[in-house]
């Protein structure tokens, strides 16, 4: 079925529905292509209601050229506002201004100077001056330590299989959990300026390039809305959106989701290779596609285990990592049944971006303020979403500022535990009825 350009979002009916959201194979590149058609950026970069030509700035962009080259022709308002904490980037914009946009923004989010997010950001800028300046080294050290441990443990795991099956199985479980922790750590880096550590994300079979689009640019900026394409990638197997016509078999995803999680990273890796070979969605194979295959070669070469057995151990490791990566990721706070999703009634037709983030997350208190757990289990997730370019080591210092700010704006950061979040995401897979946030706001006022 051809995409319908007249289709509108359910929660925000004045806004266009992402053009290729249901077109197979689903990909981040299709999401970018749809935005290039629907955002009214006229082939350049749109920020709020202005059009800019940032072509000359691409090579000198502090975060790396990829951020701008991938988003040419789209509205980057949300990315611009949330990825730049201070006013340095804003001061550069007049130099690249072309004209005013001809069409309204295809987004429900606002960034008013006196609104929740912009005023919170101003407070955070001041708070960051008071915290230690070398905190990011802690995250670097943890990531590097996990990488070294993983590199040593891989061949050791294979060697243990030659000695004892129980030892080998236990070592494979530990190796998979280590890979999961390393992958989540690496996720911390592709949100920020280019770094060699972001390539560690690919060891698990995922692609940091694709995740920069689907996660950093889509999920983080348009959380749980129609433009959050991460929700679409698990469909039709797992359907998180509250649709009245959600079939019973899809609701049963509340029970069979671990099976989907087991194969998620392998599925992404195979899909990436197939699309690269067939050049679908303008994809090409690069050296980054070879990163996942370094692991089995490394394990085989230094362990002496029979190659077919090594491949099986590698596959088991990746599947274990995938299972726990997805469990930690989908209990991070966004998939709770009390959150806002496309299909629910928002509090307003247009709303502050920061307020929306609080409507679409329930924070796990198990990991709040614990740097290691936060870094390796998607912890401190609300602050991570509000300020994605900050390191996880910095986030715990911002809680007092966030709580005080929420109180001022008469809103709150909702909290839960890991186990309650696990149950809640299952309830969301079952949920068909829409949540009414407009009614909730009226009742609380």
Short mmCIF file of C-alpha atoms in Angstrom, two decimals:
data_model
loop_
_atom_site.label_atom_id
_atom_site.label_comp_id
_atom_site.label_asym_id
_atom_site.label_seq_id
_atom_site.Cartn_x
_atom_site.Cartn_y
_atom_site.Cartn_z
CA UNK A 1 0.00 0.00 0.00
CA UNK A 2 1.38 3.41 -0.99
CA UNK A 3 1.97 5.93 1.83
CA UNK A 4 -0.87 8.40 2.33
CA UNK A 5 0.48 11.98 2.38
CA UNK A 6 -2.83 13.22 3.82
CA UNK A 7 -2.78 10.90 6.83
CA UNK A 8 -2.66 12.64 10.20
CA UNK A 9 -1.36 11.64 13.60
CA UNK A 10 -3.91 10.35 16.11
CA UNK A 11 -2.75 12.31 19.15
CA UNK A 12 -1.92 15.45 17.19
CA UNK A 13 -4.43 15.42 14.31
CA UNK A 14 -3.16 18.67 12.80
CA UNK A 15 0.24 17.11 12.14
CA UNK A 16 1.28 14.86 9.27
CA UNK A 17 1.83 11.18 9.95
CA UNK A 18 5.38 9.99 9.15
CA UNK A 19 5.20 9.11 5.49
CA UNK A 20 7.09 5.81 5.40
CA UNK A 21 6.55 4.59 8.96
CA UNK A 22 4.93 1.30 7.92
CA UNK A 23 6.85 0.77 4.69
CA UNK A 24 9.09 -2.31 4.65
CA UNK A 25 11.94 -2.65 5.25
CA UNK A 26 11.61 -0.10 8.03
CA UNK A 27 14.75 1.94 8.43
CA UNK A 28 16.11 5.17 9.92
CA UNK A 29 16.93 6.33 6.41
CA UNK A 30 13.24 6.16 5.43
CA UNK A 31 12.41 8.28 8.48
CA UNK A 32 14.90 10.93 7.35
CA UNK A 33 13.51 10.76 3.82
CA UNK A 34 9.98 11.34 5.12
CA UNK A 35 11.12 14.34 7.15
CA UNK A 36 12.82 15.79 4.09
CA UNK A 37 9.44 15.67 2.35
CA UNK A 38 7.24 16.78 5.26
CA UNK A 39 9.30 19.22 7.35
CA UNK A 40 9.25 22.23 5.05
CA UNK A 41 13.02 22.70 5.28
CA UNK A 42 13.28 23.33 1.54
CA UNK A 43 16.40 21.22 1.11
CA UNK A 44 18.32 23.00 3.87
CA UNK A 45 18.10 22.92 7.68
CA UNK A 46 15.09 24.24 9.52
CA UNK A 47 15.28 25.53 13.10
CA UNK A 48 11.96 26.80 14.45
CA UNK A 49 10.51 28.90 11.62
CA UNK A 50 13.81 29.82 9.99
CA UNK A 51 15.70 28.17 7.15
CA UNK A 52 19.49 27.94 7.35
CA UNK A 53 22.16 26.76 4.93
CA UNK A 54 24.71 25.03 7.14
CA UNK A 55 26.65 23.42 4.28
CA UNK A 56 29.82 25.41 4.95
CA UNK A 57 29.62 24.59 8.66
CA UNK A 58 29.46 20.79 8.21
CA UNK A 59 33.26 20.16 8.25
CA UNK A 60 33.75 22.30 11.36
CA UNK A 61 30.76 21.08 13.36
CA UNK A 62 32.16 20.24 16.83
CA UNK A 63 29.99 17.14 17.13
CA UNK A 64 31.20 15.73 13.82
CA UNK A 65 29.99 16.20 10.27
CA UNK A 66 27.58 13.26 10.40
CA UNK A 67 24.98 15.07 12.49
CA UNK A 68 24.46 17.76 9.86
CA UNK A 69 25.05 15.73 6.71
CA UNK A 70 22.39 13.19 7.72
CA UNK A 71 19.78 15.80 8.61
CA UNK A 72 20.02 18.09 5.59
CA UNK A 73 16.53 18.91 4.34
CA UNK A 74 14.85 18.38 7.71
CA UNK A 75 13.59 20.32 10.71
CA UNK A 76 16.29 20.00 13.38
CA UNK A 77 14.68 22.26 15.98
CA UNK A 78 14.44 19.62 18.72
CA UNK A 79 17.97 18.38 18.07
CA UNK A 80 19.36 21.92 18.06
CA UNK A 81 17.66 22.90 21.31
CA UNK A 82 18.50 19.75 23.26
CA UNK A 83 22.01 19.04 21.96
CA UNK A 84 23.38 22.51 22.65
CA UNK A 85 23.36 23.38 26.33
CA UNK A 86 24.90 26.84 26.08
CA UNK A 87 24.19 29.67 23.66
CA UNK A 88 27.32 29.30 21.50
CA UNK A 89 25.56 27.49 18.65
CA UNK A 90 22.63 29.91 18.69
CA UNK A 91 25.00 32.84 18.27
CA UNK A 92 26.33 31.32 15.03
CA UNK A 93 22.95 30.92 13.35
CA UNK A 94 22.45 34.43 11.90
CA UNK A 95 25.49 33.88 9.67
CA UNK A 96 23.72 30.99 7.91
CA UNK A 97 20.17 32.38 7.79
CA UNK A 98 18.44 32.22 4.38
CA UNK A 99 14.76 32.95 4.89
CA UNK A 100 11.64 32.33 6.91
CA UNK A 101 9.94 28.96 6.45
CA UNK A 102 6.83 28.90 4.28
CA UNK A 103 4.95 26.26 6.28
CA UNK A 104 4.19 25.62 9.97
CA UNK A 105 6.35 23.11 11.82
CA UNK A 106 5.20 19.50 11.71
CA UNK A 107 5.86 19.10 15.42
CA UNK A 108 3.73 19.64 18.54
CA UNK A 109 6.65 20.83 20.66
CA UNK A 110 7.56 24.33 21.74
CA UNK A 111 10.69 25.86 23.24
CA UNK A 112 9.46 29.12 24.71
CA UNK A 113 12.03 31.26 26.49
CA UNK A 114 9.95 31.22 29.69
CA UNK A 115 8.80 27.62 29.21
CA UNK A 116 9.71 24.56 31.24
CA UNK A 117 12.61 23.29 29.15
CA UNK A 118 14.42 26.50 28.25
CA UNK A 119 14.35 27.78 31.82
CA UNK A 120 15.49 24.39 33.11
CA UNK A 121 18.34 24.38 30.61
CA UNK A 122 19.46 27.81 31.82
CA UNK A 123 19.58 26.51 35.40
CA UNK A 124 21.52 23.42 34.32
CA UNK A 125 24.13 25.58 32.58
CA UNK A 126 24.76 27.33 35.90
CA UNK A 127 24.74 24.07 37.86
CA UNK A 128 27.33 22.48 35.57
CA UNK A 129 29.81 25.17 36.59
CA UNK A 130 29.68 23.88 40.17
CA UNK A 131 30.33 20.19 39.52
CA UNK A 132 33.77 18.58 39.02
CA UNK A 133 35.12 19.06 35.52
CA UNK A 134 36.70 15.63 35.09
CA UNK A 135 33.59 13.51 35.67
CA UNK A 136 33.49 12.21 32.12
CA UNK A 137 36.74 10.36 32.72
CA UNK A 138 34.85 8.09 35.12
CA UNK A 139 32.54 6.97 32.33
CA UNK A 140 35.50 6.58 29.98
CA UNK A 141 37.32 4.43 32.54
CA UNK A 142 34.30 2.20 33.13
CA UNK A 143 33.75 1.76 29.39
CA UNK A 144 37.41 1.00 28.74
CA UNK A 145 37.51 -1.45 31.66
CA UNK A 146 34.47 -3.32 30.35
CA UNK A 147 36.00 -3.42 26.88
CA UNK A 148 39.25 -4.91 28.17
CA UNK A 149 37.37 -7.42 30.32
CA UNK A 150 35.24 -8.42 27.37
CA UNK A 151 38.25 -8.82 25.08
CA UNK A 152 39.97 -11.07 27.61
CA UNK A 153 36.84 -12.99 28.58
CA UNK A 154 35.89 -13.90 25.00
CA UNK A 155 38.71 -16.38 24.29
CA UNK A 156 38.66 -17.50 27.93
CA UNK A 157 34.98 -18.38 27.60
CA UNK A 158 35.68 -20.51 24.52
CA UNK A 159 38.60 -22.21 26.27
CA UNK A 160 36.38 -23.10 29.23
CA UNK A 161 34.00 -24.87 26.87
CA UNK A 162 36.86 -27.25 26.04
CA UNK A 163 37.29 -28.07 29.73
CA UNK A 164 33.83 -28.21 31.25
CA UNK A 165 30.35 -27.63 29.82
CA UNK A 166 29.01 -26.04 33.00
CA UNK A 167 31.96 -23.66 33.23
CA UNK A 168 31.56 -22.84 29.56
CA UNK A 169 27.84 -22.11 29.89
CA UNK A 170 28.39 -19.92 32.95
CA UNK A 171 31.19 -18.05 31.19
CA UNK A 172 28.96 -17.46 28.15
CA UNK A 173 26.27 -15.96 30.36
CA UNK A 174 28.80 -13.64 32.00
CA UNK A 175 30.26 -12.74 28.61
CA UNK A 176 26.80 -11.87 27.29
CA UNK A 177 26.05 -9.68 30.30
CA UNK A 178 29.41 -7.95 29.87
CA UNK A 179 28.65 -7.28 26.21
CA UNK A 180 25.26 -5.88 27.22
CA UNK A 181 26.87 -3.50 29.73
CA UNK A 182 29.51 -2.45 27.19
CA UNK A 183 26.87 -1.81 24.52
CA UNK A 184 24.81 0.38 26.84
CA UNK A 185 27.96 2.27 27.82
CA UNK A 186 28.79 2.82 24.15
CA UNK A 187 25.30 4.26 23.66
CA UNK A 188 26.46 7.10 25.89
CA UNK A 189 28.95 8.15 23.21
CA UNK A 190 27.00 8.19 19.96
CA UNK A 191 24.78 10.88 21.48
CA UNK A 192 27.78 13.18 21.61
CA UNK A 193 30.71 14.27 19.49
CA UNK A 194 32.36 11.53 17.45
CA UNK A 195 34.49 9.20 19.55
CA UNK A 196 36.14 5.83 18.98
CA UNK A 197 34.07 4.45 21.85
CA UNK A 198 30.84 4.83 19.87
CA UNK A 199 32.10 2.06 17.56
CA UNK A 200 31.96 -0.35 20.51
CA UNK A 201 28.19 -0.25 20.09
CA UNK A 202 28.55 -2.27 16.88
CA UNK A 203 30.16 -5.26 18.60
CA UNK A 204 26.69 -6.40 19.67
CA UNK A 205 25.39 -6.41 16.09
CA UNK A 206 23.65 -3.04 16.25
CA UNK A 207 24.70 -0.08 14.11
CA UNK A 208 25.69 3.15 15.82
CA UNK A 209 24.94 5.07 12.60
CA UNK A 210 21.38 3.78 12.44
CA UNK A 211 20.91 4.34 16.15
CA UNK A 212 22.08 7.92 15.86
CA UNK A 213 19.02 8.43 13.71
CA UNK A 214 16.45 6.07 15.21
CA UNK A 215 17.47 6.65 18.83
CA UNK A 216 19.16 10.05 19.14
CA UNK A 217 17.18 11.92 16.50
CA UNK A 218 13.86 10.10 16.56
CA UNK A 219 13.21 8.41 19.91
CA UNK A 220 14.92 11.04 22.05
CA UNK A 221 13.37 14.01 20.30
CA UNK A 222 9.85 12.71 19.56
CA UNK A 223 9.48 10.23 22.40
CA UNK A 224 6.49 7.88 22.08
CA UNK A 225 4.91 9.98 19.33
CA UNK A 226 4.23 8.88 15.76
CA UNK A 227 7.70 10.17 14.89
CA UNK A 228 9.38 7.82 17.36
CA UNK A 229 10.39 5.15 14.86
CA UNK A 230 11.95 2.91 17.49
CA UNK A 231 8.41 1.90 18.39
CA UNK A 232 7.79 0.83 14.81
CA UNK A 233 10.89 -1.36 14.47
CA UNK A 234 9.50 -4.05 16.77
CA UNK A 235 6.16 -4.12 14.97
CA UNK A 236 4.22 -6.18 14.14
CA UNK A 237 5.62 -8.58 16.75
CA UNK A 238 5.46 -6.11 19.65
CA UNK A 239 2.87 -3.35 19.36
CA UNK A 240 3.30 -0.75 22.08
CA UNK A 241 0.92 1.85 20.68
CA UNK A 242 -2.57 1.76 22.28
CA UNK A 243 -4.67 0.98 19.23
CA UNK A 244 -8.35 0.05 19.62
CA UNK A 245 -7.94 -2.61 16.94
CA UNK A 246 -4.86 -4.21 18.48
CA UNK A 247 -5.32 -7.96 17.87
CA UNK A 248 -5.26 -10.51 20.66
CA UNK A 249 -2.09 -12.16 19.37
CA UNK A 250 -0.31 -8.79 19.59
CA UNK A 251 -1.49 -8.34 23.16
CA UNK A 252 0.07 -11.71 23.91
CA UNK A 253 3.38 -9.98 23.26
CA UNK A 254 3.25 -9.22 26.98
CA UNK A 255 4.28 -12.84 27.46
CA UNK A 256 6.43 -13.71 24.42
CA UNK A 257 8.49 -10.49 24.25
CA UNK A 258 11.65 -12.20 25.64
CA UNK A 259 11.81 -14.31 22.49
CA UNK A 260 11.74 -11.18 20.32
CA UNK A 261 14.39 -9.56 22.52
CA UNK A 262 16.70 -12.55 22.14
CA UNK A 263 16.87 -12.13 18.38
CA UNK A 264 16.72 -8.33 18.13
CA UNK A 265 20.42 -7.58 17.68
CA UNK A 266 20.99 -10.52 15.33
CA UNK A 267 17.99 -9.40 13.31
CA UNK A 268 19.36 -5.87 13.10
CA UNK A 269 22.78 -7.15 12.03
CA UNK A 270 21.36 -9.37 9.29
CA UNK A 271 19.05 -6.61 8.10
CA UNK A 272 21.96 -4.17 7.98
CA UNK A 273 24.03 -6.58 5.90
CA UNK A 274 21.20 -7.39 3.49
CA UNK A 275 20.34 -3.72 2.98
CA UNK A 276 24.01 -2.93 2.43
CA UNK A 277 24.52 -5.71 -0.09
CA UNK A 278 21.33 -4.89 -1.98
CA UNK A 279 21.90 -1.14 -1.51
CA UNK A 280 18.42 -0.62 -0.10
CA UNK A 281 17.65 2.84 1.32
CA UNK A 282 20.96 4.07 -0.13
CA UNK A 283 22.88 1.90 2.31
CA UNK A 284 26.42 0.76 1.54
CA UNK A 285 28.60 -1.72 3.37
CA UNK A 286 31.37 -0.05 5.38
CA UNK A 287 34.11 -1.19 7.72
CA UNK A 288 31.68 -0.59 10.59
CA UNK A 289 29.63 -3.55 9.31
CA UNK A 290 32.62 -5.82 9.94
CA UNK A 291 32.94 -4.91 13.63
CA UNK A 292 30.54 -7.61 14.94
CA UNK A 293 32.54 -10.32 13.16
CA UNK A 294 35.80 -9.35 14.82
CA UNK A 295 34.54 -10.96 18.03
CA UNK A 296 34.14 -14.58 16.81
CA UNK A 297 37.46 -14.40 14.96
CA UNK A 298 39.14 -13.09 18.10
CA UNK A 299 37.52 -15.78 20.25
CA UNK A 300 38.48 -18.57 17.85
CA UNK A 301 42.07 -17.45 17.22
CA UNK A 302 43.06 -17.15 20.88
CA UNK A 303 41.08 -20.06 22.32
CA UNK A 304 41.69 -22.92 19.92
CA UNK A 305 38.04 -23.94 20.10
CA UNK A 306 36.66 -25.66 17.00
CA UNK A 307 35.39 -22.87 14.70
CA UNK A 308 31.74 -24.04 14.46
CA UNK A 309 31.59 -24.22 18.26
CA UNK A 310 33.14 -20.76 18.48
CA UNK A 311 30.41 -19.41 16.22
CA UNK A 312 27.75 -20.99 18.43
CA UNK A 313 29.31 -19.44 21.54
CA UNK A 314 29.43 -16.08 19.77
CA UNK A 315 25.77 -16.33 18.73
CA UNK A 316 24.77 -17.28 22.27
CA UNK A 317 26.75 -14.33 23.64
CA UNK A 318 25.09 -11.88 21.26
CA UNK A 319 21.63 -13.27 22.03
CA UNK A 320 22.15 -13.03 25.79
CA UNK A 321 23.39 -9.48 25.37
CA UNK A 322 20.41 -8.64 23.16
CA UNK A 323 17.92 -10.02 25.68
CA UNK A 324 19.22 -7.99 28.60
CA UNK A 325 19.93 -4.90 26.48
CA UNK A 326 16.31 -4.83 25.39
CA UNK A 327 14.99 -5.57 28.88
CA UNK A 328 17.00 -2.74 30.40
CA UNK A 329 16.13 -0.48 27.48
CA UNK A 330 12.40 -1.11 27.46
CA UNK A 331 12.13 -0.77 31.22
CA UNK A 332 14.16 2.45 31.23
CA UNK A 333 10.93 4.35 31.66
CA UNK A 334 9.27 5.03 28.30
CA UNK A 335 7.20 1.89 27.86
CA UNK A 336 5.14 2.07 31.04
CA UNK A 337 1.38 1.78 30.55
CA UNK A 338 0.83 5.09 32.36
CA UNK A 339 2.96 7.05 29.87
CA UNK A 340 1.92 9.06 26.86
CA UNK A 341 1.97 7.24 23.52
CA UNK A 342 0.75 8.06 20.04
CA UNK A 343 -2.97 7.33 20.28
CA UNK A 344 -3.34 8.94 23.71
CA UNK A 345 -4.87 12.35 24.40
CA UNK A 346 -2.07 14.87 25.08
CA UNK A 347 -2.43 17.64 27.62
CA UNK A 348 -2.36 20.24 24.81
CA UNK A 349 -2.21 20.33 21.01
CA UNK A 350 1.14 22.07 21.40
CA UNK A 351 3.22 21.64 24.52
CA UNK A 352 6.63 22.32 25.95
CA UNK A 353 9.12 19.68 24.86
CA UNK A 354 10.40 19.14 28.40
CA UNK A 355 6.89 18.66 29.78
CA UNK A 356 6.27 16.04 27.12
CA UNK A 357 9.40 14.19 28.20
CA UNK A 358 8.02 13.94 31.73
CA UNK A 359 4.68 12.71 30.37
CA UNK A 360 6.46 9.93 28.48
CA UNK A 361 8.76 8.56 31.18
CA UNK A 362 8.63 6.95 34.60
CA UNK A 363 12.08 7.00 36.20
CA UNK A 364 13.49 3.83 37.77
CA UNK A 365 14.69 4.81 41.22
CA UNK A 366 16.77 1.63 41.56
CA UNK A 367 19.60 3.18 39.55
CA UNK A 368 19.15 6.90 40.24
CA UNK A 369 22.44 8.47 41.26
CA UNK A 370 24.46 5.24 40.95
CA UNK A 371 26.99 5.99 38.23
CA UNK A 372 27.88 2.42 37.27
CA UNK A 373 24.29 1.20 37.18
CA UNK A 374 23.17 4.33 35.40
CA UNK A 375 25.84 3.98 32.73
CA UNK A 376 25.30 0.26 32.15
CA UNK A 377 21.50 -0.01 32.53
CA UNK A 378 20.06 3.15 30.95
CA UNK A 379 19.68 4.78 34.36
CA UNK A 380 18.99 8.45 35.19
CA UNK A 381 16.90 8.23 32.07
CA UNK A 382 14.75 11.32 32.41
CA UNK A 383 17.77 13.59 32.75
CA UNK A 384 19.50 11.68 29.97
CA UNK A 385 16.58 12.47 27.69
CA UNK A 386 16.39 16.08 28.73
CA UNK A 387 20.14 16.58 28.23
CA UNK A 388 21.40 13.78 25.96
CA UNK A 389 24.86 15.24 25.35
CA UNK A 390 25.74 15.29 29.05
CA UNK A 391 27.64 12.34 30.44
CA UNK A 392 25.89 9.99 32.84
CA UNK A 393 28.46 10.90 35.48
CA UNK A 394 27.14 14.46 35.43
CA UNK A 395 23.45 13.67 35.61
CA UNK A 396 23.16 12.74 39.28
CA UNK A 397 24.16 16.28 40.26
CA UNK A 398 21.16 17.70 38.41
CA UNK A 399 18.35 16.01 40.36
CA UNK A 400 17.88 18.82 42.92
CA UNK A 401 17.63 21.32 40.07
CA UNK A 402 15.09 19.16 38.23
CA UNK A 403 12.92 18.54 41.31
CA UNK A 404 12.88 22.22 42.22
CA UNK A 405 11.99 23.13 38.65
CA UNK A 406 9.18 20.57 38.48
CA UNK A 407 7.69 22.00 41.65
CA UNK A 408 7.78 25.50 40.19
CA UNK A 409 5.91 24.36 37.07
CA UNK A 410 3.51 22.19 39.10
CA UNK A 411 4.55 18.97 37.43
CA UNK A 412 6.50 15.96 38.64
CA UNK A 413 8.98 13.28 37.74
CA UNK A 414 7.16 9.99 38.22
CA UNK A 415 9.16 7.09 39.63
CA UNK A 416 9.03 3.31 39.72
CA UNK A 417 11.23 0.27 40.29
CA UNK A 418 12.79 -2.07 37.76
CA UNK A 419 10.37 -4.90 38.49
CA UNK A 420 7.32 -2.65 38.35
CA UNK A 421 8.62 -1.21 35.09
CA UNK A 422 8.95 -4.73 33.69
CA UNK A 423 5.32 -5.45 34.54
CA UNK A 424 4.19 -2.06 33.28
CA UNK A 425 5.74 -2.52 29.82
CA UNK A 426 3.82 -5.79 29.55
CA UNK A 427 0.63 -3.93 30.43
CA UNK A 428 1.43 -1.44 27.69
CA UNK A 429 1.64 -4.26 25.16
CA UNK A 430 -1.87 -5.25 26.25
CA UNK A 431 -3.30 -1.73 26.50
CA UNK A 432 -5.82 -0.64 23.85
CA UNK A 433 -7.56 2.27 25.57
CA UNK A 434 -6.00 5.74 25.31
CA UNK A 435 -4.69 7.62 28.33
CA UNK A 436 -6.17 11.10 28.66
CA UNK A 437 -3.47 13.50 29.83
CA UNK A 438 -5.67 16.55 29.30
CA UNK A 439 -8.15 15.15 31.79
CA UNK A 440 -5.39 14.23 34.25
CA UNK A 441 -4.08 17.80 34.21
CA UNK A 442 -7.58 19.17 34.90
CA UNK A 443 -8.09 16.75 37.77
CA UNK A 444 -4.77 17.66 39.38
CA UNK A 445 -5.31 21.42 39.08
#
